mmCIF file of C-alpha atoms in Angstrom:
data_model
loop_
_atom_site.group_PDB
_atom_site.id
_atom_site.type_symbol
_atom_site.label_atom_id
_atom_site.label_comp_id
_atom_site.label_asym_id
_atom_site.label_seq_id
_atom_site.Cartn_x
_atom_site.Cartn_y
_atom_site.Cartn_z
ATOM 1 C CA UNK A 1 -6.035 30.789 -3.926
ATOM 2 C CA UNK A 2 -5.912 32.058 -7.493
ATOM 3 C CA UNK A 3 -9.034 31.552 -8.430
ATOM 4 C CA UNK A 4 -11.621 33.725 -8.785
ATOM 5 C CA UNK A 5 -14.682 33.871 -6.423
ATOM 6 C CA UNK A 6 -17.793 32.464 -8.373
ATOM 7 C CA UNK A 7 -20.553 33.581 -5.795
ATOM 8 C CA UNK A 8 -21.418 35.645 -2.248
ATOM 9 C CA UNK A 9 -18.759 33.330 0.323
ATOM 10 C CA UNK A 10 -17.200 33.621 3.213
ATOM 11 C CA UNK A 11 -13.494 33.621 2.470
ATOM 12 C CA UNK A 12 -11.169 32.298 5.161
ATOM 13 C CA UNK A 13 -7.210 32.234 4.657
ATOM 14 C CA UNK A 14 -5.471 29.575 6.190
ATOM 15 C CA UNK A 15 -1.698 29.303 7.112
ATOM 16 C CA UNK A 16 0.333 26.233 8.553
ATOM 17 C CA UNK A 17 0.276 28.096 11.790
ATOM 18 C CA UNK A 18 -3.195 27.745 12.535
ATOM 19 C CA UNK A 19 -4.694 25.592 15.237
ATOM 20 C CA UNK A 20 -5.861 23.107 13.524
ATOM 21 C CA UNK A 21 -3.351 22.022 10.358
ATOM 22 C CA UNK A 22 -4.777 19.366 9.228
ATOM 23 C CA UNK A 23 -6.294 20.798 5.412
ATOM 24 C CA UNK A 24 -3.530 23.367 5.736
ATOM 25 C CA UNK A 25 -0.967 20.469 5.882
ATOM 26 C CA UNK A 26 -3.339 18.086 3.547
ATOM 27 C CA UNK A 27 -3.120 20.800 1.071
ATOM 28 C CA UNK A 28 0.891 21.557 1.395
ATOM 29 C CA UNK A 29 1.230 17.928 1.121
ATOM 30 C CA UNK A 30 -0.737 17.395 -1.952
ATOM 31 C CA UNK A 31 1.116 19.933 -3.526
ATOM 32 C CA UNK A 32 4.767 18.402 -2.850
ATOM 33 C CA UNK A 33 3.334 14.891 -5.311
ATOM 34 C CA UNK A 34 2.181 17.434 -7.393
ATOM 35 C CA UNK A 35 5.705 19.276 -7.971
ATOM 36 C CA UNK A 36 7.488 16.096 -7.327
ATOM 37 C CA UNK A 37 5.536 15.014 -11.096
ATOM 38 C CA UNK A 38 7.162 18.065 -12.452
ATOM 39 C CA UNK A 39 10.449 17.510 -11.117
ATOM 40 C CA UNK A 40 10.389 13.899 -12.681
ATOM 41 C CA UNK A 41 9.643 15.180 -16.214
ATOM 42 C CA UNK A 42 12.479 17.509 -16.097
ATOM 43 C CA UNK A 43 14.912 15.468 -14.617
ATOM 44 C CA UNK A 44 14.566 11.830 -16.156
ATOM 45 C CA UNK A 45 15.831 12.078 -19.702
ATOM 46 C CA UNK A 46 13.597 11.427 -22.948
ATOM 47 C CA UNK A 47 14.981 7.733 -23.421
ATOM 48 C CA UNK A 48 13.322 6.349 -19.816
ATOM 49 C CA UNK A 49 9.615 6.903 -21.485
ATOM 50 C CA UNK A 50 8.396 8.609 -18.315
ATOM 51 C CA UNK A 51 4.672 8.695 -17.710
ATOM 52 C CA UNK A 52 3.338 10.389 -14.663
ATOM 53 C CA UNK A 53 0.435 8.008 -14.011
ATOM 54 C CA UNK A 54 -0.933 9.225 -10.573
ATOM 55 C CA UNK A 55 -0.988 10.429 -7.201
ATOM 56 C CA UNK A 56 -2.750 9.160 -3.947
ATOM 57 C CA UNK A 57 -4.699 11.402 -2.128
ATOM 58 C CA UNK A 58 -2.652 12.751 0.963
ATOM 59 C CA UNK A 59 -2.359 10.385 4.054
ATOM 60 C CA UNK A 60 -0.031 12.951 6.518
ATOM 61 C CA UNK A 61 -0.056 9.710 8.655
ATOM 62 C CA UNK A 62 1.900 7.603 6.405
ATOM 63 C CA UNK A 63 5.399 9.871 6.447
ATOM 64 C CA UNK A 64 5.620 10.879 3.113
ATOM 65 C CA UNK A 65 3.985 12.499 -0.344
ATOM 66 C CA UNK A 66 4.229 10.169 -3.559
ATOM 67 C CA UNK A 67 3.863 10.030 -7.244
ATOM 68 C CA UNK A 68 3.192 7.040 -8.965
ATOM 69 C CA UNK A 69 4.898 6.627 -12.521
ATOM 70 C CA UNK A 70 5.124 4.350 -15.127
ATOM 71 C CA UNK A 71 8.570 3.974 -16.894
ATOM 72 C CA UNK A 72 10.119 2.019 -19.953
ATOM 73 C CA UNK A 73 12.872 -0.039 -17.496
ATOM 74 C CA UNK A 74 11.580 -2.760 -15.360
ATOM 75 C CA UNK A 75 14.868 -3.222 -13.161
ATOM 76 C CA UNK A 76 15.371 0.781 -12.161
ATOM 77 C CA UNK A 77 17.093 0.791 -8.645
ATOM 78 C CA UNK A 78 17.610 3.980 -8.182
ATOM 79 C CA UNK A 79 21.427 5.775 -6.731
ATOM 80 C CA UNK A 80 21.221 8.121 -4.045
ATOM 81 C CA UNK A 81 23.140 10.710 -6.958
ATOM 82 C CA UNK A 82 20.006 10.212 -9.110
ATOM 83 C CA UNK A 83 17.375 10.586 -5.470
ATOM 84 C CA UNK A 84 19.266 13.896 -5.371
ATOM 85 C CA UNK A 85 19.053 15.563 -8.598
ATOM 86 C CA UNK A 86 15.237 15.175 -8.227
ATOM 87 C CA UNK A 87 15.037 16.529 -5.292
ATOM 88 C CA UNK A 88 17.360 19.285 -6.323
ATOM 89 C CA UNK A 89 14.901 19.819 -9.008
ATOM 90 C CA UNK A 90 11.942 20.280 -6.402
ATOM 91 C CA UNK A 91 14.402 22.794 -4.955
ATOM 92 C CA UNK A 92 14.678 24.437 -7.621
ATOM 93 C CA UNK A 93 10.855 24.779 -8.396
ATOM 94 C CA UNK A 94 10.449 26.119 -5.282
ATOM 95 C CA UNK A 95 12.946 28.840 -5.919
ATOM 96 C CA UNK A 96 11.045 29.861 -8.863
ATOM 97 C CA UNK A 97 8.198 30.779 -6.916
ATOM 98 C CA UNK A 98 5.348 29.397 -9.627
ATOM 99 C CA UNK A 99 1.977 29.997 -9.088
ATOM 100 C CA UNK A 100 -0.322 26.821 -8.578
ATOM 101 C CA UNK A 101 -3.636 27.472 -11.194
ATOM 102 C CA UNK A 102 -6.730 25.846 -10.376
ATOM 103 C CA UNK A 103 -8.266 25.205 -14.588
ATOM 104 C CA UNK A 104 -11.511 23.586 -14.826
ATOM 105 C CA UNK A 105 -12.605 22.269 -18.388
ATOM 106 C CA UNK A 106 -15.114 20.027 -20.239
ATOM 107 C CA UNK A 107 -13.785 16.197 -20.733
ATOM 108 C CA UNK A 108 -13.835 17.442 -24.498
ATOM 109 C CA UNK A 109 -11.073 19.603 -23.745
ATOM 110 C CA UNK A 110 -8.816 17.274 -20.987
ATOM 111 C CA UNK A 111 -9.008 13.902 -23.371
ATOM 112 C CA UNK A 112 -7.394 16.197 -26.021
ATOM 113 C CA UNK A 113 -5.121 17.263 -23.702
ATOM 114 C CA UNK A 114 -4.056 14.573 -22.783
ATOM 115 C CA UNK A 115 -3.980 12.660 -26.018
ATOM 116 C CA UNK A 116 -0.661 10.878 -25.628
ATOM 117 C CA UNK A 117 -0.597 10.340 -22.047
ATOM 118 C CA UNK A 118 -2.196 6.630 -21.958
ATOM 119 C CA UNK A 119 -2.427 7.257 -18.382
ATOM 120 C CA UNK A 120 -4.662 10.454 -18.159
ATOM 121 C CA UNK A 121 -6.437 9.829 -20.750
ATOM 122 C CA UNK A 122 -8.027 6.659 -18.993
ATOM 123 C CA UNK A 123 -8.335 8.368 -16.005
ATOM 124 C CA UNK A 124 -10.802 11.170 -17.444
ATOM 125 C CA UNK A 125 -14.087 9.258 -18.165
ATOM 126 C CA UNK A 126 -14.375 8.190 -14.745
ATOM 127 C CA UNK A 127 -13.432 11.956 -13.531
ATOM 128 C CA UNK A 128 -15.915 13.469 -15.705
ATOM 129 C CA UNK A 129 -19.047 11.334 -14.969
ATOM 130 C CA UNK A 130 -18.518 12.151 -11.428
ATOM 131 C CA UNK A 131 -18.248 16.253 -11.680
ATOM 132 C CA UNK A 132 -20.992 16.673 -14.180
ATOM 133 C CA UNK A 133 -18.416 16.053 -17.290
ATOM 134 C CA UNK A 134 -15.952 18.524 -16.341
ATOM 135 C CA UNK A 135 -12.326 17.705 -14.897
ATOM 136 C CA UNK A 136 -10.229 19.568 -12.946
ATOM 137 C CA UNK A 137 -6.417 20.592 -13.311
ATOM 138 C CA UNK A 138 -3.617 22.173 -11.822
ATOM 139 C CA UNK A 139 -1.018 24.325 -13.381
ATOM 140 C CA UNK A 140 2.809 24.835 -12.586
ATOM 141 C CA UNK A 141 4.597 26.924 -15.406
ATOM 142 C CA UNK A 142 3.894 24.162 -18.426
ATOM 143 C CA UNK A 143 3.227 21.417 -16.608
ATOM 144 C CA UNK A 144 -0.115 20.439 -15.619
ATOM 145 C CA UNK A 145 -2.396 17.740 -13.843
ATOM 146 C CA UNK A 146 -5.695 16.028 -12.845
ATOM 147 C CA UNK A 147 -6.349 16.945 -9.427
ATOM 148 C CA UNK A 148 -9.128 17.669 -7.374
ATOM 149 C CA UNK A 149 -7.202 19.402 -5.115
ATOM 150 C CA UNK A 150 -7.028 22.394 -3.242
ATOM 151 C CA UNK A 151 -3.285 23.173 -3.168
ATOM 152 C CA UNK A 152 -1.183 26.178 -1.675
ATOM 153 C CA UNK A 153 -0.357 29.201 -4.310
ATOM 154 C CA UNK A 154 2.679 28.684 -4.873
ATOM 155 C CA UNK A 155 5.998 26.901 -5.142
ATOM 156 C CA UNK A 156 7.899 28.961 -3.055
ATOM 157 C CA UNK A 157 5.744 27.517 -0.012
ATOM 158 C CA UNK A 158 7.747 24.351 -0.201
ATOM 159 C CA UNK A 159 11.202 24.185 1.975
ATOM 160 C CA UNK A 160 13.112 22.100 3.089
ATOM 161 C CA UNK A 161 12.572 18.839 0.466
ATOM 162 C CA UNK A 162 14.281 15.205 -0.112
ATOM 163 C CA UNK A 163 12.764 12.943 -2.238
ATOM 164 C CA UNK A 164 14.476 9.008 -0.772
ATOM 165 C CA UNK A 165 13.128 6.062 -2.542
ATOM 166 C CA UNK A 166 11.072 4.778 -5.758
ATOM 167 C CA UNK A 167 9.818 1.608 -4.728
ATOM 168 C CA UNK A 168 8.631 -1.028 -7.918
ATOM 169 C CA UNK A 169 4.875 -1.790 -8.050
ATOM 170 C CA UNK A 170 4.221 -4.007 -10.611
ATOM 171 C CA UNK A 171 5.228 -4.793 -14.309
ATOM 172 C CA UNK A 172 3.534 -3.355 -17.014
ATOM 173 C CA UNK A 173 3.632 -4.676 -20.134
ATOM 174 C CA UNK A 174 6.643 -6.098 -21.655
ATOM 175 C CA UNK A 175 9.271 -3.843 -20.877
ATOM 176 C CA UNK A 176 7.399 -1.258 -18.302
ATOM 177 C CA UNK A 177 7.376 -1.586 -14.284
ATOM 178 C CA UNK A 178 5.281 1.010 -12.075
ATOM 179 C CA UNK A 179 6.879 2.489 -9.746
ATOM 180 C CA UNK A 180 6.395 5.109 -6.467
ATOM 181 C CA UNK A 181 8.290 7.806 -6.075
ATOM 182 C CA UNK A 182 8.590 9.364 -2.049
ATOM 183 C CA UNK A 183 9.976 12.148 -0.833
ATOM 184 C CA UNK A 184 9.289 14.333 2.423
ATOM 185 C CA UNK A 185 9.216 18.127 2.824
ATOM 186 C CA UNK A 186 8.930 21.039 5.404
ATOM 187 C CA UNK A 187 6.714 24.392 4.485
ATOM 188 C CA UNK A 188 9.086 27.140 3.744
ATOM 189 C CA UNK A 189 10.570 29.464 6.874
ATOM 190 C CA UNK A 190 10.183 25.410 9.449
ATOM 191 C CA UNK A 191 13.218 24.276 10.407
ATOM 192 C CA UNK A 192 13.766 20.524 12.189
ATOM 193 C CA UNK A 193 17.289 19.755 13.549
ATOM 194 C CA UNK A 194 19.262 16.834 11.761
ATOM 195 C CA UNK A 195 18.147 14.573 13.918
ATOM 196 C CA UNK A 196 14.749 14.959 13.755
ATOM 197 C CA UNK A 197 14.345 15.475 10.119
ATOM 198 C CA UNK A 198 16.858 12.334 9.372
ATOM 199 C CA UNK A 199 13.633 10.740 11.861
ATOM 200 C CA UNK A 200 11.141 11.222 9.417
ATOM 201 C CA UNK A 201 13.451 10.692 6.168
ATOM 202 C CA UNK A 202 13.704 7.186 7.648
ATOM 203 C CA UNK A 203 10.110 6.917 7.579
ATOM 204 C CA UNK A 204 9.140 8.519 4.249
ATOM 205 C CA UNK A 205 11.775 5.575 2.602
ATOM 206 C CA UNK A 206 8.764 2.882 3.636
ATOM 207 C CA UNK A 207 6.472 2.206 0.755
ATOM 208 C CA UNK A 208 3.903 4.512 1.247
ATOM 209 C CA UNK A 209 0.402 2.238 1.700
ATOM 210 C CA UNK A 210 -1.670 4.301 -0.712
ATOM 211 C CA UNK A 211 -3.993 3.040 -3.027
ATOM 212 C CA UNK A 212 -1.822 1.380 -5.954
ATOM 213 C CA UNK A 213 -1.698 3.068 -9.368
ATOM 214 C CA UNK A 214 -3.281 -0.773 -11.503
ATOM 215 C CA UNK A 215 -6.005 -0.616 -8.917
ATOM 216 C CA UNK A 216 -10.040 0.873 -10.103
ATOM 217 C CA UNK A 217 -9.905 4.430 -9.484
ATOM 218 C CA UNK A 218 -12.995 5.337 -7.230
ATOM 219 C CA UNK A 219 -12.329 8.701 -6.374
ATOM 220 C CA UNK A 220 -15.234 8.963 -4.337
ATOM 221 C CA UNK A 221 -13.171 6.058 -1.757
ATOM 222 C CA UNK A 222 -10.495 8.351 -2.429
ATOM 223 C CA UNK A 223 -12.267 11.220 -1.402
ATOM 224 C CA UNK A 224 -13.157 9.383 1.906
ATOM 225 C CA UNK A 225 -9.710 7.998 2.633
ATOM 226 C CA UNK A 226 -8.018 11.182 2.238
#
């Protein structure tokens, strides 16, 4: 939304009430995953050794948005209070109405930006190779992550949101482990009754079957699936 137009084109603005909301829903779901990464970084203390890995392409039918992380503990079983704290941070981000900005940088700059983040650094070469040595990033305040997008224009489009589960996927090295954090959300201005939203929450707790973070990253295949 905040990206300058580089050539003459026909611009169609989509909202959540269009007759075919598939593309809008995917952009919203992808934005939720992106915001979840920002929320996790805000909530976890430094001693947890949190590292954001990636978030798979959105699959609305799966029932949840996800963000895959690595923690410096192999037996994390999140409490309801911890899940509520992450959910509350998502709501805070929405209330702060951060612009979500698309950035396109060359591989050298991306490598410098993510030099201290092992998993991001490992993903950059294959992404840049498929895009003429360029990498697409998104920014929300001080939070920046890798994503091909698109996303919605602002965090204020997030309405009711619940982060519900963190599934352990695999051990990573001697002391770390991969976890898949999952949630469900509605766009701002949309409402469901308590029972209906509760059914969405139940479904979102089930392990999302998207590509695992320790599987080879194949962007072209990911684009086809999402």
